[in-house]
Tab-separated table of C-alpha atoms and ligand atoms in Angstrom:
chain	number	residue	atom	x	y	z
A	292	MET	CA	25.429	-2.459	11.077
A	293	VAL	CA	24.553	-5.436	8.901
A	294	LYS	CA	22.364	-7.993	10.620
A	295	THR	CA	22.940	-11.725	10.611
A	296	GLU	CA	20.577	-14.023	8.716
A	297	ARG	CA	19.274	-15.237	12.079
A	298	GLU	CA	18.388	-11.663	13.061
A	299	TYR	CA	16.553	-11.141	9.760
A	300	ARG	CA	14.589	-14.345	10.420
A	301	GLU	CA	13.598	-13.012	13.832
A	302	ASP	CA	12.625	-9.659	12.290
A	303	ILE	CA	10.227	-11.420	9.896
A	304	CYS	CA	8.672	-13.373	12.813
A	305	GLN	CA	8.127	-10.100	14.676
A	306	ILE	CA	6.579	-8.306	11.694
A	307	GLY	CA	4.431	-11.373	10.931
A	308	ARG	CA	3.016	-11.303	14.455
A	309	LEU	CA	2.225	-7.579	14.134
A	310	VAL	CA	0.538	-8.020	10.747
A	311	PHE	CA	-1.561	-10.879	12.181
A	312	GLN	CA	-2.453	-9.071	15.417
A	313	LYS	CA	-3.507	-5.990	13.462
A	314	GLY	CA	-5.961	-8.130	11.489
A	315	TRP	CA	-4.307	-7.374	8.155
A	316	VAL	CA	-4.391	-11.053	7.166
A	317	ALA	CA	-6.764	-13.976	7.592
A	318	ALA	CA	-5.541	-17.576	7.878
A	319	ASN	CA	-2.376	-17.885	5.745
A	320	ASP	CA	-2.708	-14.640	3.766
A	321	GLY	CA	0.159	-12.282	3.081
A	322	ASN	CA	3.895	-12.628	2.680
A	323	ILE	CA	7.059	-10.917	3.875
A	324	THR	CA	10.524	-10.956	2.303
A	325	ILE	CA	13.973	-9.498	3.024
A	326	ARG	CA	16.810	-9.079	0.523
A	327	LEU	CA	19.786	-10.830	2.167
A	328	ASP	CA	22.299	-9.901	-0.558
A	329	SER	CA	22.420	-9.352	-4.313
A	330	GLU	CA	21.480	-12.990	-5.001
A	331	ARG	CA	19.271	-14.215	-2.154
A	332	ILE	CA	15.821	-13.359	-0.780
A	333	LEU	CA	14.580	-14.621	2.596
A	334	ALA	CA	10.829	-15.283	2.278
A	335	THR	CA	7.828	-16.500	4.232
A	336	PRO	CA	6.637	-19.791	2.682
A	337	THR	CA	3.159	-20.659	1.503
A	338	GLY	CA	0.615	-22.096	3.923
A	339	VAL	CA	1.751	-20.572	7.208
A	340	CYS	CA	-0.109	-18.142	9.447
A	341	LYS	CA	1.951	-14.975	9.696
A	342	GLY	CA	1.217	-14.693	13.415
A	343	MET	CA	2.625	-18.122	14.305
A	344	MET	CA	5.918	-18.377	12.401
A	345	GLN	CA	9.242	-19.702	13.685
A	346	PRO	CA	12.647	-18.494	12.382
A	347	ASP	CA	13.291	-21.868	10.698
A	348	ASP	CA	10.038	-21.776	8.695
A	349	PHE	CA	11.405	-19.423	6.044
A	350	ILE	CA	12.853	-20.291	2.682
A	351	ILE	CA	15.591	-18.649	0.634
A	352	VAL	CA	15.073	-18.095	-3.084
A	353	ASP	CA	17.355	-16.748	-5.795
A	354	MET	CA	16.485	-13.663	-7.850
A	355	LYS	CA	14.527	-15.826	-10.303
A	356	GLY	CA	12.385	-17.264	-7.508
A	357	ASN	CA	14.013	-20.727	-7.422
A	358	LYS	CA	14.136	-22.170	-3.929
A	359	ILE	CA	17.718	-22.673	-2.766
A	360	HIS	CA	17.134	-23.383	0.929
A	361	GLY	CA	14.373	-24.382	3.336
A	362	ARG	CA	11.931	-27.267	3.809
A	363	ASN	CA	8.700	-25.365	3.062
A	364	GLU	CA	7.232	-24.449	-0.314
A	365	ARG	CA	7.460	-20.973	-1.780
A	366	THR	CA	4.478	-18.640	-2.080
A	367	SER	CA	2.913	-18.005	-5.484
A	368	GLU	CA	3.220	-14.268	-4.783
A	369	ILE	CA	7.046	-14.377	-4.689
A	370	ALA	CA	7.159	-12.992	-8.260
A	371	MET	CA	5.625	-9.719	-7.050
A	372	HIS	CA	8.362	-9.363	-4.397
A	373	LEU	CA	11.099	-10.135	-6.936
A	374	THR	CA	9.691	-7.498	-9.288
A	375	VAL	CA	9.922	-4.881	-6.539
A	376	TYR	CA	13.565	-5.827	-5.813
A	377	GLU	CA	14.403	-5.776	-9.506
A	378	LEU	CA	12.891	-2.325	-10.122
A	379	ARG	CA	14.026	-0.784	-6.835
A	380	PRO	CA	17.694	-1.411	-5.895
A	381	ASP	CA	17.117	0.772	-2.782
A	382	ILE	CA	14.538	-1.664	-1.375
A	383	ARG	CA	15.561	-4.373	1.121
A	384	ALA	CA	12.173	-5.637	2.337
A	385	VAL	CA	8.627	-6.142	1.046
A	386	VAL	CA	5.429	-6.650	3.069
A	387	HIS	CA	2.230	-7.823	1.355
A	388	ALA	CA	-1.044	-8.140	3.272
A	389	HIS	CA	-4.789	-7.520	3.031
A	390	PRO	CA	-5.399	-4.719	5.579
A	391	PRO	CA	-9.195	-4.493	5.568
A	392	VAL	CA	-9.871	-0.763	5.275
A	393	ALA	CA	-7.190	-0.039	2.658
A	394	THR	CA	-8.250	-3.231	0.845
A	395	GLY	CA	-11.830	-1.928	1.013
A	396	PHE	CA	-10.696	1.155	-0.915
A	397	ALA	CA	-8.833	-1.114	-3.363
A	398	THR	CA	-11.989	-3.194	-3.789
A	399	ALA	CA	-14.109	-0.072	-4.363
A	400	GLY	CA	-11.647	1.003	-7.068
A	401	LYS	CA	-10.472	4.037	-5.072
A	402	PRO	CA	-6.801	4.985	-4.629
A	403	LEU	CA	-5.716	6.670	-1.395
A	404	ASN	CA	-4.532	9.762	-3.223
A	405	LEU	CA	-6.165	12.762	-1.543
A	406	ALA	CA	-4.051	15.325	0.338
A	407	LEU	CA	-5.698	14.998	3.743
A	408	LEU	CA	-3.098	14.400	6.452
A	409	PRO	CA	0.352	16.052	6.747
A	410	GLU	CA	2.241	12.911	7.807
A	411	VAL	CA	0.813	10.900	4.892
A	412	VAL	CA	1.638	13.626	2.345
A	413	ILE	CA	5.198	13.752	3.715
A	414	GLY	CA	5.746	10.026	4.175
A	415	LEU	CA	3.939	8.474	1.214
A	416	GLY	CA	2.700	11.278	-1.035
A	417	CYS	CA	-0.183	9.033	-1.941
A	418	VAL	CA	-1.037	5.366	-2.414
A	419	PRO	CA	-2.045	4.626	-6.021
A	420	LEU	CA	-4.239	1.730	-7.083
A	421	ALA	CA	-2.769	-0.960	-9.345
A	422	GLY	CA	-5.324	-2.723	-11.558
A	423	TYR	CA	-6.481	-6.253	-10.787
A	424	GLY	CA	-4.406	-9.238	-11.808
A	425	LEU	CA	-4.901	-12.939	-11.109
A	426	PRO	CA	-2.779	-13.876	-8.052
A	427	GLY	CA	0.125	-16.210	-8.747
A	428	THR	CA	0.376	-15.160	-12.412
A	429	PRO	CA	2.329	-12.413	-14.251
A	430	ALA	CA	-1.012	-10.549	-14.587
A	431	LEU	CA	-0.758	-9.716	-10.858
A	432	THR	CA	2.454	-7.698	-11.209
A	433	GLU	CA	1.893	-6.209	-14.654
A	434	PRO	CA	-0.321	-3.271	-13.517
A	435	MET	CA	2.245	-2.481	-10.794
A	436	LEU	CA	5.233	-2.129	-13.124
A	437	PRO	CA	4.808	1.614	-13.877
A	438	LEU	CA	3.984	2.356	-10.213
A	439	ILE	CA	6.747	0.534	-8.325
A	440	PRO	CA	9.566	2.932	-9.349
A	441	LYS	CA	7.525	5.982	-8.257
A	442	TYR	CA	5.767	4.946	-5.044
A	443	ASP	CA	6.555	3.102	-1.813
A	444	ALA	CA	3.066	1.734	-1.119
A	445	LEU	CA	0.505	0.345	-3.552
A	446	LEU	CA	-3.089	-0.786	-3.363
A	447	MET	CA	-3.881	-3.891	-5.427
A	448	ALA	CA	-7.403	-3.830	-6.881
A	449	ASN	CA	-9.738	-6.474	-5.400
A	450	HIS	CA	-6.837	-7.952	-3.460
A	451	GLY	CA	-4.784	-6.010	-0.902
A	452	ALA	CA	-1.698	-3.860	-0.564
A	453	VAL	CA	2.065	-4.036	-0.844
A	454	CYS	CA	4.592	-1.752	0.875
A	455	TYR	CA	8.368	-1.843	0.731
A	456	GLY	CA	11.313	-0.098	2.314
A	457	GLU	CA	14.991	0.031	3.177
A	458	ASP	CA	14.303	-2.519	5.923
A	459	VAL	CA	11.337	-4.658	6.975
A	460	PHE	CA	10.310	-2.252	9.742
A	461	LYS	CA	10.080	0.683	7.306
A	462	ALA	CA	7.995	-1.475	4.940
A	463	TYR	CA	5.721	-2.446	7.840
A	464	PHE	CA	5.358	1.152	9.079
A	465	ARG	CA	4.386	2.291	5.585
A	466	MET	CA	1.551	-0.218	5.642
A	467	GLU	CA	0.546	0.939	9.105
A	468	THR	CA	0.455	4.575	7.921
A	469	MET	CA	-1.551	3.554	4.851
A	470	GLU	CA	-4.146	1.549	6.799
A	471	HIS	CA	-4.466	4.283	9.450
A	472	PHE	CA	-4.989	6.831	6.669
A	473	ALA	CA	-7.634	4.630	5.038
A	474	ARG	CA	-9.517	4.392	8.361
A	475	ILE	CA	-9.428	8.157	8.843
A	476	GLN	CA	-10.573	8.839	5.287
A	477	LEU	CA	-13.424	6.355	5.713
A	478	VAL	CA	-14.607	8.175	8.855
A	479	ALA	CA	-14.343	11.522	7.030
A	480	GLU	CA	-16.449	10.080	4.199
A	481	LEU	CA	-19.090	9.001	6.710
A	482	LEU	CA	-19.110	12.498	8.220
A	483	GLY	CA	-19.893	14.222	4.941
A	484	GLY	CA	-16.665	13.944	2.994
A	485	PRO	CA	-13.046	14.919	3.660
A	486	LYS	CA	-11.765	18.474	3.121
A	487	VAL	CA	-8.752	18.258	0.844
A	488	LEU	CA	-5.696	20.457	1.553
A	489	PRO	CA	-4.943	23.262	-0.940
A	490	ARG	CA	-1.945	23.057	-3.279
A	491	ASP	CA	0.224	25.636	-1.465
A	492	GLU	CA	-0.080	23.666	1.793
A	493	VAL	CA	0.692	20.400	-0.034
A	494	ASP	CA	3.808	21.998	-1.560
A	495	LYS	CA	4.986	23.153	1.867
A	496	LEU	CA	4.627	19.596	3.179
A	497	LEU	CA	6.491	18.104	0.213
A	498	ASP	CA	9.261	20.716	0.674
A	499	SER	CA	9.588	19.741	4.339
A	500	ARG	CA	10.512	16.148	3.465
A	501	THR	CA	14.253	16.851	3.564
A	502	ARG	CA	13.848	18.450	6.997
A	503	TYR	CA	12.262	15.207	8.264
A	504	GLY	CA	14.803	13.056	6.417
A	505	VAL	CA	12.088	11.442	4.295
A	506	LYS	CA	13.226	9.888	1.019
A	507	ALA	CA	9.805	9.253	-0.511
A	508	LYS	CA	9.762	8.182	-4.134
A	509	SER	CA	6.563	10.024	-5.021
A	510	SER	CA	8.127	13.503	-5.005
A	511	GLY	CA	6.848	15.587	-7.877
A	512	GLU	CA	4.510	12.969	-9.337
A	513	PRO	CA	1.498	14.813	-10.806
A	514	GLY	CA	-1.697	14.140	-8.857
A	515	CYS	CA	0.193	12.592	-5.949
A	516	PRO	CA	-1.366	13.673	-3.808
A	517	VAL	CA	-4.482	15.292	-5.243
A	518	ALA	CA	-4.832	18.838	-3.851
A	519	MET	CA	-8.050	20.868	-3.430
A	520	GLU	CA	-7.498	22.743	-6.712
A	521	ASP	CA	-7.139	19.471	-8.631
A	522	LEU	CA	-10.722	18.551	-7.816
A	523	GLY	CA	-12.320	21.002	-10.238
A	524	ALA	CA	-13.470	24.608	-10.563
A	525	ASN	CA	-14.808	24.775	-7.019
A	526	GLY	CA	-11.755	23.135	-5.593
A	527	GLY	CA	-13.900	20.392	-4.170
A	528	GLY	CA	-14.743	22.795	-1.365
A	529	GLU	CA	-18.374	23.238	-2.366
A	530	GLU	CA	-20.870	21.218	-0.393
A	531	ARG	CA	-21.816	17.957	-2.101
A	532	PHE	CA	-25.169	16.289	-1.835
A	533	TYR	CA	-26.499	13.030	-3.153
A	534	VAL	CA	-29.796	12.124	-4.783
A	535	THR	CA	-31.180	8.718	-5.650
A	536	ARG	CA	-31.941	7.778	-9.248
A	537	SER	CA	-35.709	8.215	-8.762
A	538	GLU	CA	-35.205	11.582	-7.033
A	539	LEU	CA	-33.087	12.765	-9.969
A	540	ILE	CA	-35.717	11.589	-12.494
A	541	GLY	CA	-38.368	13.397	-10.404
A	542	LEU	CA	-36.328	16.645	-10.467
A	543	VAL	CA	-35.823	16.455	-14.247
A	544	ASP	CA	-39.561	15.707	-14.765
A	545	GLU	CA	-40.493	18.688	-12.597
A	546	ALA	CA	-38.157	21.015	-14.543
A	547	LEU	CA	-39.547	19.793	-17.878
A	548	LYS	CA	-43.156	20.205	-16.679
A	549	ALA	CA	-42.388	23.721	-15.451
A	550	ARG	CA	-41.317	24.585	-18.994
A	551	GLY	CA	-44.323	22.857	-20.517
A	552	LEU	CA	-42.132	20.218	-22.109
A	553	ALA	CA	-43.549	17.170	-20.378
B	15	ZN	ZN1	-2.375	-11.487	-1.329
């Protein structure tokens, strides 16, 4: 059943409140859009807190980003949303926010691409990291261009994340899955490092997608997700340990001395 524009406006208010309550945005960060039809996008405007929006706050833009309705100003990040709609005809909604743990990974230059949790492998495959681009300029979307057709959730280096879906709830839930995954991986890192699933288990999970009715875009992308065997000869299963720079220099010095070389 197709919703009315009013219902879509209420959906964005609801998702905005969730994004705000979850702490995925500070102040006026983030933006949410819905594709109303082939020519119009309903969008959150610039300068509003996503947790305190009213249905009449939103603007409507055309597919080039020109405002065609609404009293507020458009966000400078609208171009990113339009790029997603252009490259993905299956997508009807885009959610962009700065969820702190996933954004922490994006800021550390780390994609969320390890095969660690069944529901993430099935639902997202992995979340790649798009390179940094200045917000509000074409440089922001450029690193995302090769990734958007293949994935449903992206990290944006030193910035945040963007997720999209067949409706605004699916886009929101993808971000929720991504942030939850980032939190779990962070805890696993603190506890000595996550144990990555082996390839045959990853393949079984990817095969089960049809059984769960999941239409993830990442199917069959190499390295998405990264399985145990992809991590090197020891499959990443060998215990890792860390030394400081001075400890390493000390070990090398000792080895050289033992051989009479230092
Ligand atoms: Zn942003």
